[in-house]
XYZ file of C-alpha atoms in Angstrom:
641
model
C 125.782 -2.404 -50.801
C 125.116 -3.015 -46.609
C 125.708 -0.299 -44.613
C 127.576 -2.871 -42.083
C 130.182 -3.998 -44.728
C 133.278 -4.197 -43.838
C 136.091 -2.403 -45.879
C 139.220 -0.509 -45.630
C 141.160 2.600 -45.565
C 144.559 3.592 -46.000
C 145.851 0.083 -44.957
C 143.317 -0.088 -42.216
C 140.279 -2.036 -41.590
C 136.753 -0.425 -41.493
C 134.487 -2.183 -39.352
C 131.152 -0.240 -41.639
C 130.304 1.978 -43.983
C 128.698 4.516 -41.748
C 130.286 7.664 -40.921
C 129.728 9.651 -37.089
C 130.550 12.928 -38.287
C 131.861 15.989 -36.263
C 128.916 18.113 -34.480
C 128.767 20.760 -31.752
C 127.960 18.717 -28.502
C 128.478 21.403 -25.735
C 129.291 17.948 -23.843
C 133.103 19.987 -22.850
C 134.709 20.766 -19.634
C 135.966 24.251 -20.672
C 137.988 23.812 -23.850
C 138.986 20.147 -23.388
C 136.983 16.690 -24.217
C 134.977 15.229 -21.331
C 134.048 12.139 -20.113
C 130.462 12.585 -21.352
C 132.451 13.268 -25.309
C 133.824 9.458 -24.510
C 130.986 8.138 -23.289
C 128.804 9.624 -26.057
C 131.258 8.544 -29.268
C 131.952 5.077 -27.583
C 128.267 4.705 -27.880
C 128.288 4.832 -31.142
C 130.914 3.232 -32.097
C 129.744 0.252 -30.090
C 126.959 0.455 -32.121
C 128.922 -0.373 -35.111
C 129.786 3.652 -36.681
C 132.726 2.762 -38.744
C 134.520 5.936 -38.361
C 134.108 8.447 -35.403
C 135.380 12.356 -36.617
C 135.510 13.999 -32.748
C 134.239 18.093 -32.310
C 136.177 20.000 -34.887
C 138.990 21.752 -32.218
C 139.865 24.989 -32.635
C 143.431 24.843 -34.002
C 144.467 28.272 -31.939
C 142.938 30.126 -28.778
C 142.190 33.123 -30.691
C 139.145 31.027 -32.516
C 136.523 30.643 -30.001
C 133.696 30.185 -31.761
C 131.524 29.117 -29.127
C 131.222 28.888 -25.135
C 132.668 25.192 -25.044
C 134.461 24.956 -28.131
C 137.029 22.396 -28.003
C 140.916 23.474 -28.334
C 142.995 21.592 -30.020
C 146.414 22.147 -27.479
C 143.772 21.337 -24.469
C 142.691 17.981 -26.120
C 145.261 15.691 -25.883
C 144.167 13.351 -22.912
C 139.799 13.873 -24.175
C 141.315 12.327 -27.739
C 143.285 9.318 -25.774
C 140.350 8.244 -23.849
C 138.114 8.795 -26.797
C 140.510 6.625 -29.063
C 141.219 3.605 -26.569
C 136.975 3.357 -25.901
C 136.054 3.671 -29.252
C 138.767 1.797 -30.758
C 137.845 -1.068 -28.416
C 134.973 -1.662 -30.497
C 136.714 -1.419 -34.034
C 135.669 2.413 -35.076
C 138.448 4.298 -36.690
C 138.459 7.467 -34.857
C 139.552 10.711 -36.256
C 139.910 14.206 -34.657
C 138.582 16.737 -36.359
C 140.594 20.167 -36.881
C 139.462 23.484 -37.877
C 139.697 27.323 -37.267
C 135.905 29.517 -37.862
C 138.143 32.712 -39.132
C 135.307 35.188 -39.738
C 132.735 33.517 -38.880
C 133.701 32.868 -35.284
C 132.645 34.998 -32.464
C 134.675 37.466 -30.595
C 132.505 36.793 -27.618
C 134.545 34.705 -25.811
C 138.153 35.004 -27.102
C 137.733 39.186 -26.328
C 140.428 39.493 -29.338
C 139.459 40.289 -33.054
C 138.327 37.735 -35.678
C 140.528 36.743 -38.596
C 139.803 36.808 -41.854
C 140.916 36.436 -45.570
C 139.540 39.914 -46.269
C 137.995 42.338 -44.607
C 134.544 41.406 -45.363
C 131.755 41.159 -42.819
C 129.625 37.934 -41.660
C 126.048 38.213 -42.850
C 124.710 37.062 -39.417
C 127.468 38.818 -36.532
C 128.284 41.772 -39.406
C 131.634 41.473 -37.718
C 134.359 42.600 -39.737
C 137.778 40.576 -39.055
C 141.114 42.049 -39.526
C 143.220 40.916 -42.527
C 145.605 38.121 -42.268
C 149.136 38.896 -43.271
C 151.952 36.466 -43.977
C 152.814 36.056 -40.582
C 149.063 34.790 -39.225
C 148.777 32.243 -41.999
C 152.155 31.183 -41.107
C 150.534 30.843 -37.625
C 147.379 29.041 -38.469
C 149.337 26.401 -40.973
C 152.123 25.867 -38.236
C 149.001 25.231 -35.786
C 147.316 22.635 -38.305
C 150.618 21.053 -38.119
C 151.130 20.769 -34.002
C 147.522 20.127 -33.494
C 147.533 17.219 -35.846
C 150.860 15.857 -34.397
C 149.304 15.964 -30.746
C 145.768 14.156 -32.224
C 148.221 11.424 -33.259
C 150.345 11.054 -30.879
C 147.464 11.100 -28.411
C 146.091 7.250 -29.879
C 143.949 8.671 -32.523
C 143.955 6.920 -36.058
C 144.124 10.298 -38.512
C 142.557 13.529 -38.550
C 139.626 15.368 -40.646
C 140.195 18.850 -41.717
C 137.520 21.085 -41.867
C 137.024 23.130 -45.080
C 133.200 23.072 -44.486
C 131.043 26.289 -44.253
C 131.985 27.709 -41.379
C 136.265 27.137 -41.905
C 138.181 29.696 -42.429
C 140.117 27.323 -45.013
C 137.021 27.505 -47.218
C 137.003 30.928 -46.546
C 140.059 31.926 -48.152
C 139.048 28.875 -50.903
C 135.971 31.374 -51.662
C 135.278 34.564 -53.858
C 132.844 35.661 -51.611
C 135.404 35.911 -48.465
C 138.570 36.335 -50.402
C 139.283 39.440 -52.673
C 143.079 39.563 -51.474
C 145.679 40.462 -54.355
C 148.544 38.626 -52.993
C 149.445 34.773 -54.085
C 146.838 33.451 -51.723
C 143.819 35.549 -53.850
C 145.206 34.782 -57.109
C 145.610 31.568 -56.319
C 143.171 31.146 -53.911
C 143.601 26.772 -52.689
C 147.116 28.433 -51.799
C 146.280 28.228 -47.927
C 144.362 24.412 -48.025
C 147.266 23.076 -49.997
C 149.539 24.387 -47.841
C 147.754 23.046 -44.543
C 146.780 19.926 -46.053
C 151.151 19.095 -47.244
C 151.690 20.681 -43.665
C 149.404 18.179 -41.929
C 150.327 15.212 -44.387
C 153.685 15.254 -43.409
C 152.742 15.557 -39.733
C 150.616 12.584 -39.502
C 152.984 10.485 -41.656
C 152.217 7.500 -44.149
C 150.261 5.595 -41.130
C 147.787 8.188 -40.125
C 144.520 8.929 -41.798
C 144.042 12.280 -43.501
C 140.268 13.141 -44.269
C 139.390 16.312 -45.498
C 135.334 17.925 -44.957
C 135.116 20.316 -48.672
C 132.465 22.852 -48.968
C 131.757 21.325 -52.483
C 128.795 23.839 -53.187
C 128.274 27.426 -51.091
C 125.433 27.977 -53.272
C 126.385 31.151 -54.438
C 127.039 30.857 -58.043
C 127.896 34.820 -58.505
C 131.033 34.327 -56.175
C 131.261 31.368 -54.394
C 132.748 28.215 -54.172
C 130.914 25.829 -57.039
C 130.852 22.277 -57.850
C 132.814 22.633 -60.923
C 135.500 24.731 -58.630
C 135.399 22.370 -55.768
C 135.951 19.070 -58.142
C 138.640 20.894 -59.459
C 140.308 21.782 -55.974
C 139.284 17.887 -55.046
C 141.420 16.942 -57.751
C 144.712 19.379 -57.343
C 144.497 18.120 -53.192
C 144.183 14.474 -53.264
C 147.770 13.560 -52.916
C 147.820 14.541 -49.109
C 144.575 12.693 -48.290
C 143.019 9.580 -47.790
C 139.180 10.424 -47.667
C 136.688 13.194 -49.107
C 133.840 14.720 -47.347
C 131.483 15.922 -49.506
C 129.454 18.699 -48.279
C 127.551 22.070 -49.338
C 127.027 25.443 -47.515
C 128.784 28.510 -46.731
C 128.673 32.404 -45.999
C 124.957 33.163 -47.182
C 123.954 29.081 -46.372
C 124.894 27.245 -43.472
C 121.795 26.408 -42.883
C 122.024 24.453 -46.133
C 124.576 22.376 -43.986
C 122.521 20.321 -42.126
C 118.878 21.637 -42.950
C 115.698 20.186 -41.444
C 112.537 17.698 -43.253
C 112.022 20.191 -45.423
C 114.752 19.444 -47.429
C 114.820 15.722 -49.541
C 117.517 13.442 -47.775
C 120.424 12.343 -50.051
C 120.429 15.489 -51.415
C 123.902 16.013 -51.878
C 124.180 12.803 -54.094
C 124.665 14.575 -57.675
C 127.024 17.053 -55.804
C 129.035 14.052 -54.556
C 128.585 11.719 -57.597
C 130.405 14.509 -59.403
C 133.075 15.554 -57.467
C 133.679 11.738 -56.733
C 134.359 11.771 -60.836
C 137.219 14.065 -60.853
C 139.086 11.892 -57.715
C 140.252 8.316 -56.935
C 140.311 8.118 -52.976
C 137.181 7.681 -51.254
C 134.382 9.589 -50.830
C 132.104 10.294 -47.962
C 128.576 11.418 -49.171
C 126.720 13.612 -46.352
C 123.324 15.345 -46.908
C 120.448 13.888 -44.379
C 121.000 11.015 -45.468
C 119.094 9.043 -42.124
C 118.034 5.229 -42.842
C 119.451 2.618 -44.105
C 117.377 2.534 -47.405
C 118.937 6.013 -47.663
C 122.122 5.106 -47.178
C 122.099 2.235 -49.988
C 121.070 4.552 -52.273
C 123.853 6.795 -51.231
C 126.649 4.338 -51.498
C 125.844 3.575 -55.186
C 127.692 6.916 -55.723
C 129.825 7.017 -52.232
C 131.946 4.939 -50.503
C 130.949 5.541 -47.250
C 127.902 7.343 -45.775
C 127.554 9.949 -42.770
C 124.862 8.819 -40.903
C 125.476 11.910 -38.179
C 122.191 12.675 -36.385
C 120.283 9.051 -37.309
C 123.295 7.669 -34.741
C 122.704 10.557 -32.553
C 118.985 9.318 -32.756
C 119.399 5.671 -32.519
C 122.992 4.810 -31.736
C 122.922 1.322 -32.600
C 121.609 2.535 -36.079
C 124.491 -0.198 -37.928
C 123.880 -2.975 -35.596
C 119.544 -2.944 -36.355
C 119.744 -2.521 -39.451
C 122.446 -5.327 -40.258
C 119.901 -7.921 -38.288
C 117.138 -6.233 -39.855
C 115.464 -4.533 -36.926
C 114.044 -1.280 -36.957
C 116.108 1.489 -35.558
C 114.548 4.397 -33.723
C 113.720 7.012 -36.719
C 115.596 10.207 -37.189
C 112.658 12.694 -37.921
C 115.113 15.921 -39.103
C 113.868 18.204 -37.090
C 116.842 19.560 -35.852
C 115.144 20.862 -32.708
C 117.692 19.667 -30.624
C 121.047 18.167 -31.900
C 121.766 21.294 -33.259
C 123.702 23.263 -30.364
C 125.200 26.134 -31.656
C 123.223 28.425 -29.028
C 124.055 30.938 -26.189
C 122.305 28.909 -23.756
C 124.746 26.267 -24.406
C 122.096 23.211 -24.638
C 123.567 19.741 -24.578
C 123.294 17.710 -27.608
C 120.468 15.259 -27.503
C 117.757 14.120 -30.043
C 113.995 14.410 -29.096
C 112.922 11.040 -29.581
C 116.151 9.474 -27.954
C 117.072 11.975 -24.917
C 119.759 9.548 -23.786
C 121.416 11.226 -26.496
C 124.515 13.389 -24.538
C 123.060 12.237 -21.057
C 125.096 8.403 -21.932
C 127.034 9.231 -18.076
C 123.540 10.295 -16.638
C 120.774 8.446 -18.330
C 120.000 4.392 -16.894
C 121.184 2.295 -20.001
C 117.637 0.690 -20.763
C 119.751 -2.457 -22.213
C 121.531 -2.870 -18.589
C 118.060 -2.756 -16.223
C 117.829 -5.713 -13.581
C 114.808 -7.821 -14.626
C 111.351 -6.983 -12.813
C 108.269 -8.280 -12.292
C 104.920 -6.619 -11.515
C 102.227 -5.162 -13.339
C 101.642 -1.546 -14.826
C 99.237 0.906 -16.323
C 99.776 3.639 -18.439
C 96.733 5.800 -19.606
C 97.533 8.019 -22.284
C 99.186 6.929 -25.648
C 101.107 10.367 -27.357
C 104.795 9.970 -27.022
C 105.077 10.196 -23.375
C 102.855 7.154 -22.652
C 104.443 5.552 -25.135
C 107.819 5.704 -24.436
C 107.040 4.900 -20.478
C 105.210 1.873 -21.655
C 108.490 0.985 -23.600
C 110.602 0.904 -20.993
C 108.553 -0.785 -18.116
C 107.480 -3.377 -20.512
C 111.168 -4.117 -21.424
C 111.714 -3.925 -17.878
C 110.016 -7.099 -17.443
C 106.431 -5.398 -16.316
C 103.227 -6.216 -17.729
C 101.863 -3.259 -19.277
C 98.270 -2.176 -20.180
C 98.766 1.083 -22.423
C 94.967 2.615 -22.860
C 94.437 5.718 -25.542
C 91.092 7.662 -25.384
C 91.195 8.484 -28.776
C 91.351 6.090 -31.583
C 94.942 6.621 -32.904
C 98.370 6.666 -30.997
C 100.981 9.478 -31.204
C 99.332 11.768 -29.344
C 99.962 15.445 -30.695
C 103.012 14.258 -32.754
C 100.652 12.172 -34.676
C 98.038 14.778 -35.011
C 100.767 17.306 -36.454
C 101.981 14.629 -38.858
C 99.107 13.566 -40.290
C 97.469 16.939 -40.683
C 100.277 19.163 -41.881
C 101.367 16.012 -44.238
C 104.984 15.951 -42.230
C 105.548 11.911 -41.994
C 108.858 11.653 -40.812
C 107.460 12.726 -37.000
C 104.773 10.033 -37.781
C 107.474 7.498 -38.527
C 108.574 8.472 -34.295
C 105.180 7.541 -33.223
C 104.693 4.529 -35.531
C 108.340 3.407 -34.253
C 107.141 3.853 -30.507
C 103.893 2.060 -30.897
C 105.628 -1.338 -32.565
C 108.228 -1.189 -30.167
C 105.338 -1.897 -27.628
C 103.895 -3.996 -29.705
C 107.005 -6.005 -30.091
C 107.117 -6.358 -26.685
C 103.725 -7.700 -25.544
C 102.321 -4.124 -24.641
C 98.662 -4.648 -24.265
C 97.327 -1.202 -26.648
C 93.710 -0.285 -26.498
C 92.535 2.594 -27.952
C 89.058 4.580 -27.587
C 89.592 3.463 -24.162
C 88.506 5.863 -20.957
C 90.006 5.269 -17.623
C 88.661 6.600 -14.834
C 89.682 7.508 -11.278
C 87.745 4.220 -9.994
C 89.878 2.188 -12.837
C 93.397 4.694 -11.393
C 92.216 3.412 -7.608
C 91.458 0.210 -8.553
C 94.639 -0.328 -10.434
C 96.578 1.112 -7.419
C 94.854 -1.184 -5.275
C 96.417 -4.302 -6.814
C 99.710 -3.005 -6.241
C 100.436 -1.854 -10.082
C 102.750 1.229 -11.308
C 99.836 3.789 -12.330
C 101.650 6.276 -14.803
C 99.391 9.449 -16.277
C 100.175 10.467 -19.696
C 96.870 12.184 -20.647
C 97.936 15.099 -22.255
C 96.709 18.172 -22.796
C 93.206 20.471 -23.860
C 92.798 23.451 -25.582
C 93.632 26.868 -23.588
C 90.419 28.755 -23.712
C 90.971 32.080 -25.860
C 91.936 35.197 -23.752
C 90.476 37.606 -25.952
C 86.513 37.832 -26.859
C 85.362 35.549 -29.977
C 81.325 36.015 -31.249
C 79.414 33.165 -33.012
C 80.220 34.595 -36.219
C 83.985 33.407 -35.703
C 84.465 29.396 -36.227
C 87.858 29.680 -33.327
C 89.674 26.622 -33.046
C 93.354 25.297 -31.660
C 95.960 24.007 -33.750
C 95.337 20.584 -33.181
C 91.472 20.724 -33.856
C 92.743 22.604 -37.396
C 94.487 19.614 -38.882
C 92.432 17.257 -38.353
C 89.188 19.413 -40.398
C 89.076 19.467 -43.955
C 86.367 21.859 -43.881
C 88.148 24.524 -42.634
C 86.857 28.193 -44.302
C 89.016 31.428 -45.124
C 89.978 33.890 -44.553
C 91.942 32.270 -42.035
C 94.051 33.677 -39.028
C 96.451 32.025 -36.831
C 97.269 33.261 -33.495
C 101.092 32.327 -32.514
C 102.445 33.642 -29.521
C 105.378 30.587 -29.242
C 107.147 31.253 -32.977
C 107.659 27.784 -32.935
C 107.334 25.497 -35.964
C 103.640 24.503 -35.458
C 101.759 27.856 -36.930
C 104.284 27.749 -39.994
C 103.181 23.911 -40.422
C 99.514 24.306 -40.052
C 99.629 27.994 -42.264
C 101.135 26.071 -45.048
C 98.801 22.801 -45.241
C 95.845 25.349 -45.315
C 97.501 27.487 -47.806
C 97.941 24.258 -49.638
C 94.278 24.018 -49.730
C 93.959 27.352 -51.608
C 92.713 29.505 -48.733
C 93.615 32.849 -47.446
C 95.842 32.447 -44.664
C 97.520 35.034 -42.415
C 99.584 34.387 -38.906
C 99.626 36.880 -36.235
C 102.706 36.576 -33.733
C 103.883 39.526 -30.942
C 107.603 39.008 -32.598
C 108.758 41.113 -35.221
C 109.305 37.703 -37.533
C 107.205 34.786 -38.313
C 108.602 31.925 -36.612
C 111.018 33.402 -34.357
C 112.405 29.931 -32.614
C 112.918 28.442 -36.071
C 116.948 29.891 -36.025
C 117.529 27.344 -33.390
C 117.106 24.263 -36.137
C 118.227 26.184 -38.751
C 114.967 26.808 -40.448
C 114.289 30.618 -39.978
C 114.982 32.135 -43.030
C 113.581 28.999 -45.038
C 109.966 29.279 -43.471
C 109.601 32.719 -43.808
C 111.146 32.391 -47.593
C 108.435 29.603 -48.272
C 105.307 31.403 -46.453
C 106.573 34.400 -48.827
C 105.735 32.743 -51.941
C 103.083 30.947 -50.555
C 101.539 34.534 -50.474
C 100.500 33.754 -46.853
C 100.332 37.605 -44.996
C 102.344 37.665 -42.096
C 101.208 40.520 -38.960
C 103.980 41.039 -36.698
C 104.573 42.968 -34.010
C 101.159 42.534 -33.219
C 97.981 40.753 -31.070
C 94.436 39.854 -31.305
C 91.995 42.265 -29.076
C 89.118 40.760 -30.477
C 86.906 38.447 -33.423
C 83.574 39.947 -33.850
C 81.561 40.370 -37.136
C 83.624 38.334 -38.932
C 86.488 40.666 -38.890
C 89.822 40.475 -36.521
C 90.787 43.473 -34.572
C 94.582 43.212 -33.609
C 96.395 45.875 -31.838
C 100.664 46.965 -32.897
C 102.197 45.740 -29.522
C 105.206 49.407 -29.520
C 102.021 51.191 -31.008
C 98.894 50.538 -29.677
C 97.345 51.477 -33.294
C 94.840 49.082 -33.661
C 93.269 47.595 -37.533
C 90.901 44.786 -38.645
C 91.166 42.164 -40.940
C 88.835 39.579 -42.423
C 88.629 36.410 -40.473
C 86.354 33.515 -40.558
C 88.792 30.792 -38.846
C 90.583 32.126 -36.149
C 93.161 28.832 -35.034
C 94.806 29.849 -31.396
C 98.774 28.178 -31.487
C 98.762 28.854 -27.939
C 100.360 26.444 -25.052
C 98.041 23.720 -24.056
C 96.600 22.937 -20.855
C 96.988 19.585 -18.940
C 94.032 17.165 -19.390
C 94.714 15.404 -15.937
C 91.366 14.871 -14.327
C 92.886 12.481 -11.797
C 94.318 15.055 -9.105
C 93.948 12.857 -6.130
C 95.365 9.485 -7.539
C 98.675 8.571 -6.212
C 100.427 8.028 -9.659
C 103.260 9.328 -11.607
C 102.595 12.177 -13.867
C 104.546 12.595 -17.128
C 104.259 15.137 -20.083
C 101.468 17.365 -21.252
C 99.570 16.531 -17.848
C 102.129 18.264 -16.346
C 102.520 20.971 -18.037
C 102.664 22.260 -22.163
C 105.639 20.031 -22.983
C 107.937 19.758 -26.261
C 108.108 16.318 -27.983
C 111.886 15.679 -26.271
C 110.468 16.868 -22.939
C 107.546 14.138 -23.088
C 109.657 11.428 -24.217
C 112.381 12.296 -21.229
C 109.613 12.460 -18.918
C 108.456 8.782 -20.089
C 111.321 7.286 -20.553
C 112.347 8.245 -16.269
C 108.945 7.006 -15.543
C 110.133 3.932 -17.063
C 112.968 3.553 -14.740
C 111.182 4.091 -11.721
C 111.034 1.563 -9.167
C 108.291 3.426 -7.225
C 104.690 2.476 -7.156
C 103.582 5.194 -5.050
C 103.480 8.995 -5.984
C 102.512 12.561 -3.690
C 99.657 13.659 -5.744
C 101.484 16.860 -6.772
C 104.988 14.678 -8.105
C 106.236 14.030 -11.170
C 109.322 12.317 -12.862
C 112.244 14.385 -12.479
C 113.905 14.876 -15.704
């Protein structure tokens, strides 16, 4: 079955079978849809989504689970404009409904959490207050108005959240709800309720979708498949569509979790929860090509495709004509927003993503002519060559070494991660496809820069970056490397240490391969966990659970003073006691340093020759270099981003 078939739902006609699902975008103005939320669904529903589910909207002030949460009573005119752009282009659109309970935050609403029971959540160890009659009566009257407004403000249904952060699954789950009243004996009590509530708001014309926490992974207490098909069952008479999902109290992580975890691998959850109903089902679980997709919709009847559209909005379109789509790696890095620092959505190889009312739309750029070189081919130079070349320019991409990706490449290939190499490999036929001249093992120098500015072409410098010399002493005795010398050596000997002073994902990466490998393997970080900036993409607790039973030692709280003798003397950082281990590998996960050697060329500088940039901060950087209509550059500039 096509992604891009055309079916139906309640009565109505669905333009594909590929589902945008609801996502934190921190794109709001205060608690109400923006213009940037139109812009960015209309995007994808011009790109041929099928159905658009909007920002789950708080259902009542008091839930305020983050800094730009969405409420429901504030979103009538965001849902109108969202419905009449989308709509235009034949999406369904739904708004999507919820209420965190206990696993909201009190940060912002300065009033106290609500919960089934008065048990804590494992990550705020908040304890809510206990519903009574009255506050359910509350929260299912406010299902009922918010859905009424979402309809009567152009939108086609509504999706309720039951997923595993609702405070509907809450009260659905063992874990959350010990109560002794009707709705703990009989614990659906409350999504029945909501669900008849919201039915008969909506009416017979309007689209009721419901997002079920099929699987909280918590056998003991929790919600289970056998449970959820059974609640699946008992509900379908007030809906019209079944998200299937998996996570809750002790895994939300599990929600939307990172490459480590197979895509489509919610399919057996779905397949049998899909037995025990007869409305259709939505299948959800990383599911991010279209190959993917096929497989899932020999068990589903539609798919939801979330962050592959965030990633390459046009996702249904390219792969209906058979092009190639710009790759969703999973890494979660940025398109997962839940954060303090309130981070718009985006996606690191697409950084368009969010920035729709910001961004130049590459497919709208006034034909140019001219030529241009890029020198350096990682992701930056890449994506820069992209753009000018579909521009109109004629583009010379050269690549010292003899492989393009840069350090995304390097990564992927030596810590056996692909799906970053299918970003690169996606990058490098795009300029391929359009007439890109690539040469690798290529060296430009400034003569080739001067000579190139001469003629009048766009010079842009994408050279990226060199190793950071260590800061503490190393002896002969000590084979030190960086972490992108490591993966590229197979004869790397144990013991070996790696320094990580970032907690990003890179020292977790390059530990495992070499543990892999069946050496000794320890990483040293100043943080008191392994992998500290891993909570941001969800994949904290999994890393440090896998490097566990790896058996790879993990030093916190500590730093290197010195390699000599073959041994590692680090120091406690609060302490000051100092101890040695073995070490005959020491690999430094420092920042970089740019390799720029052409300081007095007037050219555009873009990425690691800046400074130590992420993979999203490259691409950005490359893809504005793109748009520039500039040939001439203070030696000291580069693109803004």
């Amino acid at each position: 079955m096509s992604i891009d078939e055309h079916t139906t739902l309640a009565g109505r006609t669905v333009r594909s079978r590929v589902v945008f699902g609801p996502h934190e975008t921190n794109l709001g103005a205060g608690r109400a849809f923006s213009d940037r939320h139109r812009a960015y669904y209309q995007r994808r529903a011009e790109g041929g989504a099928g159905i658009v589910v909007t920002e789950v909207a708080s259902v009542l002030e008091n839930d305020w689970p983050y800094e730009r949460a969405p409420l429901a009573s504030l979103c009538g005119p965001g849902w109108q404009s969202i419905s009449a752009a989308c709509t235009a282009y034949g999406a369904l659109v739904l708004a999507g409904l919820g209420h965190t309970g206990m696993q909201g935050s009190s940060a912002y609403s300065q009033s106290v959490l609500w919960g089934p029971s008065r048990v804590a959540d494992p990550v705020t160890r908040e304890l809510p207050m206990v519903m009574e009659q009255s506050d359910i009566d509350e929260l299912i009257a406010a299902f009922c108005s918010s859905a009424a407004l979402a309809i009567a403000s152009g939108m086609d249904g509504v999706e309720i959240d039951a997923g595993p952060r609702s405070i509907l699954r809450q009260f659905l789950s063992g874990l959350t709800n010990t109560r002794t009243d009707r709705y703990g004996t009989d614990r659906p009590a409350l999504l029945r309720e909501v669900l008849q509530a919201v039915r008969e708001s909506v009416g017979a014309g309007g689209v009721v979708s419901l997002r079920l926490s099929c699987d909280e992974l918590a056998p003991w207490a929790g919600v289970t498949p056998e449970l959820a098909a059974g609640h699946a069952a008992e509900l379908e008479q007030y809906l019209d569509l079944l998200v299937v999902v998996r996570g809750g109290l002790y895994s939300v992580s599990q929600y939307r979790p990172d490459f480590h975890e197979a895509p489509n691998f919610n399919l057996d959850l779905c397949r049998g929860v899909k037995g025990a109903v007869s409305i259709p089902v939505v299948a959800q679980g990383s599911i991010a090509d279209a190959s993917e997709a096929r497989e899932a919709l020999n068990v589903a009847d539609f798919v939801e495709m979330t962050r592959a559209q965030i990633a390459d909005p046009d996702l249904v379109l390219k792969s209906g004509r058979g092009d190639q789509p710009r790759p969703c790696v999973l890494c979660n890095q940025t398109c997962l927003v839940l954060d303090p620092r309130n981070p718009v959505v985006t996606c690191v190889g697409n950084p368009s993503a969010g920035f729709e009312t910001v961004d130049p739309d590459e497919r709208e750029q006034d034909r140019v002519s001219g030529a241009a070189l890029v020198v350096g081919g990682g992701p930056a130079g890449l994506e820069a060559a992209r753009i000018l070349a579909g521009r109109g320019y004629s583009v010379t991409l050269n690549e010292q070494s003899s492989r393009w990706g840069g350090m995304i490449e390097n990564f992927a290939q030596g810590a056996g991660r692909t799906r970053f190499g299918l970003l690169s490999q996606w990058l490098e036929d795009e300029c391929r496809a359009l007439g890109v001249v690539l040469r690798t093992e290529t060296e430009v120098g400034s003569q080739d820069i001067e000579d190139a500015r001469a003629r009048g072409e766009l010079v842009v410098i994408a050279t990226g970056s060199v190793a950071r010399p260590p800061t503490y002493p190393v002896d002969s005795s000590i084979r030190w490397m960086d972490a992108s010398e490591a993966l590229e050596l197979a004869d790397v000997k144990g013991p070996v240490a790696l320094v990580d002073p970032l907690g990003g994902p890179i020292a977790v990466a390059i530990a495992e391969a070499l543990r892999i490998r069946g050496l000794e393997v320890s990483i040293v970080t100043p943080d008191t966990i392994v992998g500290s900036r891993l909570g941001m993409s969800g994949d904290l607790v999994g890393a440090n659970t896998r490097i566990q039973q790896a058996g790879i030692v993990r030093v916190c709280s500590s730093r290197v003073v010195e390699v000599v003798d073959g041994s590692m003397c680090i120091e406690q950082v609060y302490t000051g006691v100092q101890s040695q281990r073995p070490c005959a590998t020491l690999i430094d996960c420092s920042p970089r340093l740019p390799a720029d050697t052409h300081q007095n060329s007037s050219v555009l500088r873009v990425g690691d020759a800046i400074a130590p940039r992420t993979v999203l901060e490259s691409i950005r950087e490359g893809r504005s270099a793109g748009f520039t209509t500039r040939t001439s550059f203070n030696s000291d500039e580069r693109v803004s981003t």
